[in-house]
Coordinates of C-alpha atoms (C1' of nucleotides) in Angstrom, one line a residue:
Chain J
M2 CA -25.0 20.5 -69.4
Q3 CA -23.0 17.7 -70.5
T4 CA -19.2 17.8 -69.5
S5 CA -16.2 15.4 -70.7
T6 CA -13.7 14.2 -68.6
L7 CA -11.4 16.6 -69.7
T8 CA -13.3 19.4 -68.8
E9 CA -14.2 17.6 -65.5
S10 CA -10.5 17.4 -64.4
F11 CA -9.8 20.9 -65.3
V12 CA -12.6 22.4 -63.4
A13 CA -11.6 20.2 -60.5
H14 CA -8.0 21.0 -60.4
F15 CA -9.3 25.0 -60.5
G16 CA -11.4 24.3 -57.6
E17 CA -8.7 23.0 -55.3
M18 CA -6.3 25.4 -56.6
G19 CA -8.5 28.0 -55.8
S20 CA -7.7 28.1 -52.1
R21 CA -4.2 28.7 -53.0
W22 CA -4.6 31.4 -55.2
G23 CA -6.9 33.0 -52.6
I24 CA -10.0 32.4 -54.4
N25 CA -12.6 30.0 -53.2
R26 CA -13.6 26.5 -54.8
S27 CA -16.9 27.7 -56.2
V28 CA -15.5 30.7 -57.9
G29 CA -12.6 28.8 -59.3
Q30 CA -14.7 26.2 -60.8
V31 CA -17.5 28.6 -62.2
Y32 CA -14.5 30.3 -64.0
A33 CA -12.9 27.1 -65.2
L34 CA -15.8 26.0 -66.7
L35 CA -16.7 29.3 -68.1
F36 CA -13.2 29.5 -69.4
V37 CA -13.1 26.1 -71.4
T38 CA -16.5 26.5 -73.0
Q39 CA -17.3 28.3 -76.1
R40 CA -20.7 29.6 -75.8
P41 CA -22.1 31.7 -72.9
L42 CA -23.8 29.7 -70.2
H43 CA -26.6 31.1 -67.7
A44 CA -26.4 30.5 -64.1
D45 CA -28.9 27.7 -63.8
E46 CA -26.6 25.5 -66.2
I47 CA -23.7 26.3 -64.5
G48 CA -25.3 25.4 -61.0
D49 CA -26.5 22.4 -62.7
T50 CA -23.1 21.3 -64.1
L51 CA -21.2 21.9 -61.4
G52 CA -23.8 20.7 -58.6
M53 CA -23.7 23.7 -56.7
S54 CA -26.7 25.8 -55.7
R55 CA -28.2 28.6 -57.5
S56 CA -27.0 31.2 -54.9
N57 CA -23.8 30.1 -54.8
V58 CA -23.3 30.2 -58.5
S59 CA -24.9 33.8 -58.4
M60 CA -22.4 35.0 -55.6
S61 CA -19.2 33.5 -57.7
L62 CA -20.2 35.3 -60.9
K63 CA -20.5 38.5 -58.9
E64 CA -17.0 37.8 -57.7
L65 CA -15.7 37.2 -61.3
Q66 CA -17.6 40.2 -62.6
A67 CA -15.8 42.1 -60.0
W68 CA -12.5 40.9 -61.0
Q69 CA -13.5 41.9 -64.5
I70 CA -12.6 38.5 -65.8
V71 CA -16.3 37.2 -66.5
K72 CA -18.8 39.3 -68.5
M73 CA -22.6 39.2 -68.6
E74 CA -24.4 39.5 -71.9
R75 CA -28.2 39.5 -72.7
V76 CA -30.2 37.5 -75.5
Q77 CA -33.1 39.2 -76.9
G78 CA -36.2 37.5 -76.0
D79 CA -34.6 35.5 -73.3
R80 CA -34.6 36.4 -69.6
H81 CA -31.5 34.6 -68.7
E82 CA -28.1 36.4 -67.9
Y83 CA -25.5 34.7 -69.8
F84 CA -21.8 34.9 -68.9
T85 CA -18.6 34.3 -70.6
T86 CA -14.8 34.7 -70.1
L87 CA -13.2 38.0 -70.9
G88 CA -10.4 38.3 -73.5
S89 CA -7.3 36.4 -73.8
V90 CA -5.0 34.7 -71.0
W91 CA -3.1 38.3 -70.9
D92 CA -6.1 40.2 -70.1
I93 CA -7.0 37.9 -67.3
F94 CA -3.5 37.9 -66.0
R95 CA -3.4 41.6 -65.9
A96 CA -6.9 41.6 -64.0
V97 CA -5.7 39.0 -61.4
A98 CA -2.4 41.1 -60.9
A99 CA -4.6 44.1 -60.4
E100 CA -6.8 42.6 -57.9
R101 CA -4.1 40.9 -56.1
R102 CA -2.4 44.4 -55.9
R103 CA -5.2 46.1 -54.4
R104 CA -5.7 43.2 -51.8
E105 CA -2.1 42.3 -51.0
I106 CA 0.2 45.2 -51.5
E107 CA -2.0 48.3 -51.0
P108 CA -3.2 47.6 -47.4
T109 CA 0.4 46.9 -46.2
L110 CA 1.7 50.1 -47.8
S111 CA -0.7 52.3 -45.8
M112 CA -0.2 50.4 -42.8
L113 CA 3.4 51.0 -42.9
R114 CA 3.3 54.4 -44.1
Q115 CA 1.2 55.2 -40.8
A116 CA 3.7 53.1 -38.8
L117 CA 6.8 55.1 -40.0
L118 CA 5.2 58.4 -39.1
M119 CA 4.8 57.5 -35.6
S120 CA 8.0 58.8 -33.4
S121 CA 10.4 56.1 -32.0
E122 CA 11.9 56.7 -28.5
S123 CA 13.6 53.5 -27.8
E124 CA 16.5 51.8 -29.5
T125 CA 14.1 49.0 -30.1
D126 CA 11.7 51.0 -31.8
K127 CA 14.4 52.8 -34.0
Y128 CA 15.5 49.5 -35.3
A129 CA 12.0 48.1 -36.0
Q130 CA 11.2 51.3 -38.0
Q131 CA 14.4 50.7 -39.9
R132 CA 13.2 47.4 -40.8
M133 CA 9.7 48.6 -41.7
Q134 CA 11.2 51.4 -43.8
E135 CA 13.1 48.2 -45.9
M136 CA 10.0 46.7 -46.1
Y137 CA 8.4 49.9 -47.3
D138 CA 10.9 50.4 -50.1
L139 CA 10.3 46.7 -51.3
A140 CA 6.5 47.1 -51.5
E141 CA 6.3 50.3 -52.9
M142 CA 8.6 49.0 -55.8
A143 CA 6.2 45.9 -56.2
N144 CA 3.3 48.4 -56.3
N145 CA 4.6 50.4 -59.0
W146 CA 5.9 47.6 -60.8
F147 CA 2.0 46.2 -60.9
D148 CA 0.9 49.5 -61.9
E149 CA 3.3 49.6 -64.9
L150 CA 2.0 46.0 -65.7
Q151 CA -1.5 47.5 -65.8
R152 CA -0.6 49.7 -68.5
M153 CA 1.4 47.5 -70.7
S154 CA -0.4 46.1 -73.8
P155 CA -0.6 42.4 -73.9
D156 CA 1.9 42.3 -76.5
S157 CA 4.6 44.0 -74.5
M158 CA 3.8 42.0 -71.4
R159 CA 4.6 38.9 -73.4
R160 CA 7.7 40.3 -74.8
L161 CA 8.8 41.3 -71.2
M162 CA 7.9 37.8 -69.6
S163 CA 9.7 36.4 -72.5
L164 CA 12.8 38.2 -71.8
G165 CA 13.8 36.5 -68.6
S166 CA 17.4 36.6 -67.7
K167 CA 18.5 38.4 -70.8
I168 CA 17.5 41.8 -68.8
A169 CA 20.0 41.2 -66.3
K170 CA 22.8 40.5 -68.9
L171 CA 21.7 43.7 -70.6
L172 CA 22.2 45.7 -67.6
D173 CA 25.4 44.4 -66.9
L174 CA 26.5 45.4 -70.8
K175 CA 25.2 48.7 -70.3
D176 CA 27.4 49.1 -67.2
R177 CA 30.1 48.3 -68.9
F178 CA 29.4 50.6 -71.9
F179 CA 28.9 53.6 -69.8
S180 CA 31.3 53.2 -67.0
S181 CA 34.3 53.4 -69.1
G182 CA 34.6 57.1 -69.5
T183 CA 34.4 57.2 -73.3
P184 CA 32.2 54.4 -74.7
N185 CA 34.7 52.3 -77.2
K186 CA 33.5 50.5 -80.3
D187 CA 33.9 47.0 -78.8
A188 CA 31.5 47.7 -76.0
Q189 CA 29.2 49.2 -78.3
T190 CA 29.3 46.2 -80.5
A191 CA 28.5 44.0 -77.9
L192 CA 25.6 45.7 -76.4
I193 CA 23.8 46.3 -80.0
K194 CA 24.5 42.4 -80.5
E195 CA 22.8 41.6 -77.3
L196 CA 20.0 43.9 -77.7
E197 CA 19.6 42.3 -81.3
S198 CA 19.2 38.9 -79.6
L199 CA 17.0 40.1 -77.0
E200 CA 13.8 37.9 -78.0
D201 CA 15.7 35.0 -79.6
P202 CA 13.5 34.9 -82.6
G203 CA 14.9 31.3 -83.3
K204 CA 12.2 30.3 -80.5
N205 CA 9.3 32.1 -81.5
T206 CA 8.1 29.7 -84.2
D207 CA 4.3 28.8 -82.9
N208 CA 3.3 31.5 -80.6
Chain E
M30 CA 9.1 40.0 -23.9
Q31 CA 7.9 43.8 -23.7
T32 CA 6.5 45.5 -27.0
S33 CA 5.9 49.0 -28.2
T34 CA 2.7 49.8 -29.7
L35 CA 4.5 50.3 -32.7
T36 CA 5.5 46.7 -33.1
E37 CA 2.2 45.5 -32.0
S38 CA 0.4 47.3 -34.6
F39 CA 3.0 45.7 -37.2
V40 CA 2.5 42.3 -35.8
A41 CA -1.3 42.6 -35.8
H42 CA -1.4 43.8 -39.6
F43 CA 0.9 40.9 -40.7
G44 CA -1.5 38.3 -39.0
E45 CA -4.5 39.9 -40.7
M46 CA -2.6 40.0 -44.1
G47 CA -1.5 36.3 -43.8
S48 CA -5.1 35.2 -44.9
R49 CA -4.7 37.1 -48.0
W50 CA -1.3 36.2 -48.4
G51 CA -2.0 32.5 -48.3
I52 CA -0.4 32.0 -44.7
N53 CA -2.1 31.9 -41.7
R54 CA -2.2 34.3 -39.0
S55 CA 0.2 32.7 -36.5
V56 CA 2.7 32.1 -39.0
G57 CA 2.5 35.6 -40.1
Q58 CA 2.6 37.3 -36.7
V59 CA 5.8 35.3 -35.4
Y60 CA 7.3 36.4 -38.7
A61 CA 6.4 39.9 -38.4
L62 CA 8.0 40.0 -34.6
L63 CA 11.3 38.5 -35.8
F64 CA 11.1 40.6 -38.7
V65 CA 11.4 43.9 -36.4
T66 CA 13.3 42.4 -33.4
Q67 CA 16.9 42.8 -33.6
R68 CA 18.1 39.9 -31.5
P69 CA 17.4 36.5 -31.7
L70 CA 14.2 35.0 -30.1
H71 CA 13.4 31.5 -28.7
A72 CA 10.1 30.0 -29.0
D73 CA 8.9 30.6 -25.5
E74 CA 9.5 34.5 -26.0
I75 CA 7.7 34.4 -28.8
G76 CA 4.5 32.2 -27.7
D77 CA 4.5 34.6 -24.6
T78 CA 4.8 37.9 -26.5
L79 CA 2.1 36.8 -29.2
G80 CA -0.3 34.9 -26.7
M81 CA 0.1 31.9 -28.4
S82 CA 0.4 28.1 -27.5
R83 CA 3.8 26.6 -27.5
S84 CA 3.1 23.9 -29.9
N85 CA 1.5 26.8 -32.4
V86 CA 4.9 28.7 -32.4
S87 CA 6.7 25.7 -33.0
M88 CA 4.5 24.9 -35.9
S89 CA 4.8 28.5 -37.1
L90 CA 8.6 28.2 -37.1
K91 CA 8.8 25.0 -39.1
E92 CA 6.6 26.5 -41.8
L93 CA 8.9 29.8 -41.9
Q94 CA 12.0 27.7 -41.9
A95 CA 10.4 25.6 -44.7
W96 CA 10.0 28.7 -46.6
Q97 CA 13.6 29.6 -45.8
I98 CA 13.0 33.1 -44.5
V99 CA 13.7 32.4 -40.8
K100 CA 16.8 30.6 -39.4
M101 CA 17.7 28.9 -36.2
E102 CA 20.9 29.3 -34.2
R103 CA 22.1 27.9 -30.9
V104 CA 23.8 29.4 -28.4
Q105 CA 26.8 27.8 -26.5
G106 CA 25.6 26.6 -22.8
D107 CA 21.8 27.4 -23.6
R108 CA 19.7 24.7 -24.8
H109 CA 17.2 27.1 -26.3
E110 CA 16.9 27.5 -30.1
Y111 CA 16.7 30.9 -31.3
F112 CA 15.5 32.3 -34.3
T113 CA 16.0 35.3 -36.6
T114 CA 14.6 36.4 -39.8
L115 CA 16.9 35.6 -43.1
G116 CA 18.8 38.2 -45.0
S117 CA 17.3 41.3 -46.8
V118 CA 14.1 42.0 -47.9
W119 CA 15.2 41.3 -51.0
D120 CA 16.2 37.6 -50.0
I121 CA 13.0 37.4 -48.5
F122 CA 11.0 38.6 -51.7
R123 CA 13.1 35.7 -53.4
A124 CA 12.2 33.1 -51.3
V125 CA 8.2 33.8 -51.3
A126 CA 8.3 34.3 -55.0
A127 CA 9.8 30.8 -54.8
E128 CA 7.5 29.3 -52.6
R129 CA 4.6 30.6 -54.6
R130 CA 5.9 29.1 -57.8
R131 CA 5.8 25.9 -56.1
R132 CA 2.4 26.0 -54.8
E133 CA 0.7 28.1 -57.3
I134 CA 2.1 27.3 -60.8
E135 CA 3.8 24.0 -60.9
P136 CA 0.9 22.1 -59.8
T137 CA -1.5 23.8 -62.4
L138 CA 1.2 23.3 -65.3
S139 CA 1.4 19.5 -64.6
M140 CA -2.3 19.2 -64.6
L141 CA -2.5 21.1 -68.1
R142 CA 0.4 18.9 -69.5
Q143 CA -1.4 16.0 -68.6
A144 CA -4.9 17.6 -69.9
L145 CA -3.4 18.4 -73.3
L146 CA -2.1 15.0 -73.8
M147 CA -5.6 13.5 -73.6
S148 CA -7.2 12.7 -77.3
S149 CA -10.2 15.2 -78.1
E150 CA -12.7 13.7 -80.3
S151 CA -15.5 16.2 -79.8
E152 CA -15.5 20.1 -81.1
T153 CA -16.0 21.0 -77.4
D154 CA -13.0 19.2 -76.2
K155 CA -11.2 20.5 -79.0
Y156 CA -11.9 24.0 -77.9
A157 CA -11.3 23.1 -74.5
Q158 CA -7.8 22.0 -75.5
Q159 CA -7.2 25.1 -77.1
R160 CA -8.2 27.2 -74.4
M161 CA -5.7 25.0 -72.0
Q162 CA -3.2 25.4 -74.3
E163 CA -3.3 29.0 -74.1
M164 CA -3.3 28.9 -70.3
Y165 CA -0.2 26.7 -70.5
D166 CA 1.7 29.1 -72.6
L167 CA 0.9 31.6 -69.8
A168 CA 1.8 29.6 -66.7
E169 CA 5.0 28.0 -68.3
M170 CA 5.9 31.5 -69.2
A171 CA 5.2 32.6 -65.5
N172 CA 7.3 29.6 -64.3
N173 CA 10.4 30.6 -66.4
W174 CA 10.1 34.0 -65.1
F175 CA 9.8 33.1 -61.5
D176 CA 12.9 30.9 -62.3
E177 CA 15.1 33.6 -63.8
L178 CA 14.0 35.9 -60.7
Q179 CA 15.5 32.9 -58.5
R180 CA 18.9 33.2 -60.0
M181 CA 19.2 36.8 -60.2
S182 CA 21.5 38.9 -57.5
P183 CA 19.5 40.9 -55.0
D184 CA 21.0 43.9 -57.0
S185 CA 19.9 42.7 -60.3
M186 CA 16.3 42.4 -59.0
R187 CA 16.4 45.8 -57.3
R188 CA 17.5 47.3 -61.0
L189 CA 15.0 45.1 -62.7
M190 CA 12.0 46.4 -60.5
S191 CA 12.9 49.9 -60.6
L192 CA 13.0 49.9 -64.7
G193 CA 9.3 49.5 -64.9
S194 CA 7.9 51.0 -68.1
K195 CA 11.1 51.8 -69.4
I196 CA 11.4 48.1 -70.8
A197 CA 8.5 48.4 -73.1
K198 CA 10.1 51.8 -74.3
L199 CA 13.0 50.1 -74.7
L200 CA 11.6 47.3 -76.9
D201 CA 9.8 49.7 -78.9
L202 CA 13.4 51.4 -79.6
K203 CA 15.0 48.3 -80.5
D204 CA 12.1 47.4 -83.0
R205 CA 12.3 50.7 -84.6
F206 CA 16.1 50.4 -84.7
F207 CA 16.3 46.7 -86.3
S208 CA 13.3 46.6 -88.6
S209 CA 14.3 49.4 -91.0
G210 CA 16.8 47.2 -92.9
T211 CA 19.9 49.3 -92.3
P212 CA 20.0 50.8 -89.0
N213 CA 20.7 54.3 -89.4
K214 CA 22.3 56.7 -87.1
D215 CA 19.5 58.4 -85.7
A216 CA 17.6 55.5 -84.5
Q217 CA 21.2 54.4 -82.9
T218 CA 21.5 57.6 -81.0
A219 CA 18.0 57.4 -79.8
L220 CA 18.5 53.8 -78.8
I221 CA 21.9 54.6 -76.8
K222 CA 20.6 57.4 -75.3
E223 CA 17.5 55.4 -74.0
L224 CA 19.7 52.8 -72.6
E225 CA 21.9 55.7 -70.9
S226 CA 18.6 56.9 -68.8
L227 CA 17.5 53.4 -68.1
E228 CA 17.7 53.5 -64.4
D229 CA 17.3 57.2 -64.0
P230 CA 20.6 57.8 -61.7
G231 CA 18.7 61.3 -60.4
K232 CA 16.4 59.1 -58.3
N233 CA 19.1 56.8 -56.7
T234 CA 20.5 59.0 -53.7
D235 CA 19.9 56.9 -51.0
N236 CA 19.4 53.2 -51.6
Chain T
dC25 C1' 24.9 7.8 -19.4
dT26 C1' 21.1 10.4 -17.2
dG27 C1' 17.6 13.1 -16.8
dA28 C1' 16.5 18.4 -17.0
dA29 C1' 15.3 21.3 -20.4
dC30 C1' 13.6 21.9 -24.1
dT31 C1' 10.7 20.7 -29.1
dT32 C1' 7.1 17.9 -31.9
dT33 C1' 3.5 15.4 -32.5
dC34 C1' -1.5 14.8 -32.8
dA35 C1' -6.4 14.2 -31.3
dG36 C1' -9.9 17.0 -30.1
dT37 C1' -11.9 21.7 -30.0
dA38 C1' -12.6 26.5 -31.3
dA39 C1' -12.7 29.7 -35.2
dT40 C1' -13.5 30.9 -39.6
dT41 C1' -15.1 30.1 -44.1
dT42 C1' -18.2 28.4 -47.4
dC43 C1' -22.6 26.9 -49.1
dT44 C1' -27.3 26.1 -49.1
dG45 C1' -32.3 27.2 -49.2
dA46 C1' -36.0 30.2 -48.6
dA47 C1' -37.6 34.6 -49.1
dA48 C1' -37.3 39.2 -50.9
dG49 C1' -36.3 41.8 -55.1
dT50 C1' -35.9 42.7 -60.2
dT51 C1' -36.7 42.9 -64.7
dT52 C1' -39.4 42.5 -69.1
dA53 C1' -42.7 39.9 -72.7
dA54 C1' -47.3 40.6 -73.4
Chain I
dT24 C1' -49.4 47.1 -65.6
dT25 C1' -49.0 42.4 -64.5
dA26 C1' -47.1 38.2 -63.5
dA27 C1' -43.8 34.9 -64.9
dA28 C1' -39.1 34.1 -64.9
dC29 C1' -35.5 35.0 -63.3
dT30 C1' -31.4 37.1 -59.5
dT31 C1' -30.0 38.5 -54.8
dT32 C1' -29.6 38.3 -50.2
dC33 C1' -28.8 36.4 -45.9
dA34 C1' -29.5 33.5 -41.6
dG35 C1' -28.2 29.2 -40.4
dA36 C1' -25.6 24.5 -41.6
dA37 C1' -21.9 22.4 -43.2
dA38 C1' -17.2 22.0 -44.1
dT39 C1' -12.6 23.6 -43.7
dT40 C1' -8.8 25.4 -41.3
dA41 C1' -6.4 26.9 -37.1
dC42 C1' -5.3 26.3 -32.5
dT43 C1' -4.2 23.9 -27.7
dG44 C1' -3.0 21.0 -24.2
dA45 C1' -1.2 16.8 -23.1
dA46 C1' 2.0 13.4 -24.3
dA47 C1' 6.0 11.6 -26.7
dG48 C1' 10.2 12.6 -28.6
dT49 C1' 14.9 14.6 -28.5
dT50 C1' 19.3 17.0 -27.1
dC51 C1' 23.0 18.2 -24.4
dA52 C1' 25.4 19.6 -19.8
dG53 C1' 27.2 17.4 -16.1

DNA sequence: CTGAACTTTCAGTAATTTCTGAAAGTTTAA
DNA sequence: TTAAACTTTCAGAAATTACTGAAAGTTCAG
């Protein structure tokens, strides 16, 4: 397959970044190529275009399918298996988040759970367990948060993302609203106003 | 330095996980040891305890200091440099998030910016650029979001994390409240009620 | 200032991860 | 049912990354 300079630099970058993202170069390149190519490609085309061995392409596609960000389709009267990227960038974001949770958080959670069950005699061990408990709380929270992310619709996700610092502001206002015994009219007005401006519609003109 | 089985298994796990977290084994182990040890340690103690070379310890500490999750302190009349982990797990979370943004998002953003400036002649290139634009929007949003995280106090962060799915619920209610021309009393009551229960105080008994 | 006591650097080596090509396995049009 | 046309597996080669030890650099008590 012919590729333009544009596509080539995108693919190359994804390959290099792969290592930082915890995926390997080949997998990154295959994904990048599929991502910017409109029609489905079969393994030979991919290997040919990227200059990598057939078996490496096969392995990479398998990995990407496991991540559920690439899907296979068959064409009647053609023995090739064709591949495309799956869904919108939001679906991809979600899939990647899920995989990272599985690989990066869950194993640590179960290790910490086990460590916290051990009995600690010495002062040293008591301190160590206390620190592990802190880390456990953090990890568990991150885990739950990923879990929520999983369940959200792409739309909710986009909106949540775009909220940013406004959430903190809202929490602040909420505190002031409810802390002062009887909620007063002014606090309520401020709160409602803040809610109204939550997503700052002035910004959303082209997405 | 003597270490218990508890500490040893924690350190070992961090070493193994390191690779998945994009940090190397040695760095992970050094961090883990400092994390669960109450008093500051110097490089020799660390190398001795973990059975790694002096130079490897030095490199690892340098890396951890660059991440700003370990700090050095000096003791009067002692030429050793002593090291401890920095702050609470929330500070660590923030530092790690900052580093990941720098390494994992920013380079991609600048590559995409450049790619999007290239002129696209063919249909193929036009499609590729359209896809890159989608990815750019996502990456930029993630970037901004990390940025906000950076600015938040540990307390706000903890609260935001514990909100989880309630945010989505709140956005829903907000829509219903403002969409219906004149906000009605019922919608307002529901909204206020949801706000009130945002952090489910029943759960927050011991943190 | 000095030099003992530390830390850092870096070139070479070891360990790990990635990639390939040959062989085995699978699928499907005829 | 067959065999052509594909995909997958896996052992070993290549590439990358991590680690060490010796040497150079730095710091600070005396």
